[in-house]
Amino acid sequence: MKKRKLIGKIFGIALMFVMIAIALPATSPPAVVAQPPLSLWCSVTPNPTKIGHVTNFTAGASGGVGNYTWLWTVNGTEVSENQNTTYNFNTGNHTAGIYVVCINVTDSSDNWEQCCMNVTVNPPLSLECNVSPNPTNVGHETDFTAAASGGIPPYYWLWTIDGTAVATTQNTTHIFATAGNYNVCVNVTDSLGNRMGCCGNVTVNPPLSLECNVSPTTIKVGNEIDCMAGASGGVGNYTWLWTVNGTKVSEEQNTTYNFTTGNHTAGLYEVCVNVTDSLGNERPCCTNITVNPALSLVLSPKTDVNLVGTFHVITATVYDQFNNVTEGVNLTWSISGVGNFSGTPGDITNGEGQAYTEITSSVAGTSTVRCEVTGDTSVFDIAIKIWTIVPIIPATIEFDPDTLGLKNKGQKVILYIELPMGYNVAQIDISSVMLNGMVPALDKPTKVGDYDSDGVPDMMVKFNKAAIQDAITVGEEVEVTITGEVAGIGFEGSDTINLIITAAPPGLREWDRVSTPSEEGCVLAPDSTIIDYAVADGGEVAYAIVYSDDTGEFHLLKSTDGAATWDKEITDALVDELKEDFPGGVISYYLWRIACDPEESDFVAVTLQVKGEVHVYISRDGSATFKDTGEVEDGVSFPSGWHVTDMAVSTEDDDEHEIAVVGSNGTAALIFRCTAVGDFTTGWKDARYDGWDNQWLGNLDTINSMVVTDVKFAPSWIVDKTILVTTINGTDPYDAAGWYSIYLQTGTWGTTEGWNEQSIVSIPAVLINPNPVHIPVCLATVYRTMQDYRGIAGLTLPLDYAGRYSNKRYAWVWVNHYDVLGNPTGTIFKVKDDDASPVGPMGQIEDGEVWLTNVDYLGYISEGKAIAGVLGTGGYAYSTGCPGYYDDIFTECCEGVQVYRNDGIVNMDICCEPWEEACKPPTGTKAMAAFYASDDPATSKAYAVALWGYNIDYDEGA
């Protein structure tokens, strides 16, 4: 149709031009006006677009001959004849893709132009959203995530919770503050303004909470607790974890736990449960549990028979699960049947885990005594007392000795109990034996024998003298009553005893020669030299080894009255034992050293040489009988040819004594050790444990000691287990040309055995003199046939010395030597921990030109006093050889060798105050050894012993 119209128009126009040409006169042709060419532009917006969005088609033309006509096509399909139009790529007829949009324009001269462009049509806008976790809980961080597609990016986001905007980002997080149900929506808008929304309901639970209950909160070791827990809030599927002091014990919600004996001790435990919900939220809940020891209670005696009217003590002992006694446990006592408590029963255990009650009955019958832990009736014990009316068995009592000095409180009192025929003294209940109804007998030692040799057995028992002093009156012929039980039947006896301030006669209580007995008295051998001595029980008991230069005999002596009088019979007891051990004729022996328990004089040890071999004999009954301690390990004897220089005995520790014997075999220092437990000995062992002779000098050096000169057990041996020795190293000290150094070595003989760095003390051997010195060889002999070395160096300790603590490691070491000018010098060194420094050559004593016999200290680290013995009066000539007689070296003093003291020692500095002469000069003319005989500075007394010859010709005796 359009073509027909176009042809008609063309034809009409041509006819018009013909007619005009005919009618017009012939003139020149008119001028022709040129038109610009036809041009076209077009636009589609937006581009890209999306399905369902209205798109604008716009076009414009210029040039040509006006009256334009228009035609829009999409992928060749006519869609509009308007110059500008809109078009919807609607969902029903279109899919996403690229479309060709064209516009054709035609002018009146039928000129035409076309404009085409590609249009991208995206899918429609879509949206997805997610809230996680859902459900969630208050306080938990919740993730809001969304994803859009289609439409025309960029996208614009808006998150809302119950209509309230909370975020404008695609993804966000949110923490809900209140539990409830919430509508969470996200709206997305593309660049065309198209919008899409996505909503969801979110459940917000309360925050995770936890409650726990652990009961009981106070239990005993070995008991069980119930552990229960409950959780709420959070997001279910809870997981559980129970711990005890941080150790996992269960993953159940509810459980039980047993504080088993093997794995737990008493104390405070933290029991915790931790709950975790499915979101990983955690909550703890903890409870402190007090775990008390698993106690047990034992009464003793359990069952016994007692006489009506007597008083008897029942002891309650409380133990924990490790069988350790337990202090501070409250107890409740009750009694049923006959009898009653005498006084108030002890209601709390002491440091030994014990409490006591005393009961009595005025009528025959049975008492049932119950004791239980207060507040825990499951821990108890019952004792039965049967009261009978039985005549008292008469007993014969005899004290030995029957005169006792009470100035010192450390001595034990010995008595013997003898019963009539028909009663066995071995059945005496030692715990029932009482002195004057007040002082109990010591549990040990006891011994059955025949003390008075009357054919009737008796039992030896001991009492503590300090306790006796509080029970009886000091005086002569004081009657003392002893009671006890044998086989459940009571006995009673009495004896008289003299108790005086000191056992020595008044004229012998000052510095003086204590005694020069006659030969007929058989107390001391005449013409004697004192070889060695030992003192115990605060000086009341003394032992001595003496040698007669005239007869060549040795004697072992004992004094029980402060060295006023002496008993020689103990020599016979030792010789009798030697005859049994070495049968076959006359016994030749040398007595070398003697030592005893400083607190219990009944334990004494003697070192001797018999048939060329060294032996050590011990006595546990005050030298009444002796026993050989045995050989050195695996049947090996002591080394032949060795010299015993010193011996020491430790204080008793649970019926156990340590014995140390030291010396030299001529080339190396030796120390041996033996443990005596009751009547049993372990045999001797080489005690040069790891660390012996080691000194730290940048690296671990070896001292190579060749002799031990002195040995001491620490005063606190029972808890400290420390032993100290002084040793010499260098060339042979007996060689006059030799130079030597002195060392203080410290060892521990407890559960850990070692010396110096390898011991618990963990300090190196201490070098006493930094520069080697020349030895006075004349001091290396004790009498003319044997080497001794004790005169070279020695040590002394304060009462509170403790090797395991550096601030308690104080000692003094004294050394005899020649100075650089050849003058005799006795030097004292103060040793503090691992450092030694001289405290002077004792210039206050004879201008320093004296040798020391010994130095003794009484007191504590903070304060004490010292006493020193010296050799003669000084003025000894320098000698490179060993003289044949001491008078070649020592100047005799007819008035006696002086003993010196210092009562003002503070901070271990001996020379801070002058040394003073002792109150009276003892009468030894050559050498005096001075020492204290007490561990109590307030009541101390001192001894002075004349060594190495009482005078030049040995004609007055030791």
Tab-separated table of C-alpha atoms in Angstrom, residues 141 175 183 421 884:
chain	number	residue	atom	x	y	z
A	141	GLU	CA	27.141	-13.104	66.934
A	175	ILE	CA	24.121	-9.592	68.214
A	183	ASN	CA	11.479	-10.946	61.331
A	421	MET	CA	60.298	-66.967	141.310
A	884	GLY	CA	113.042	-39.193	119.718
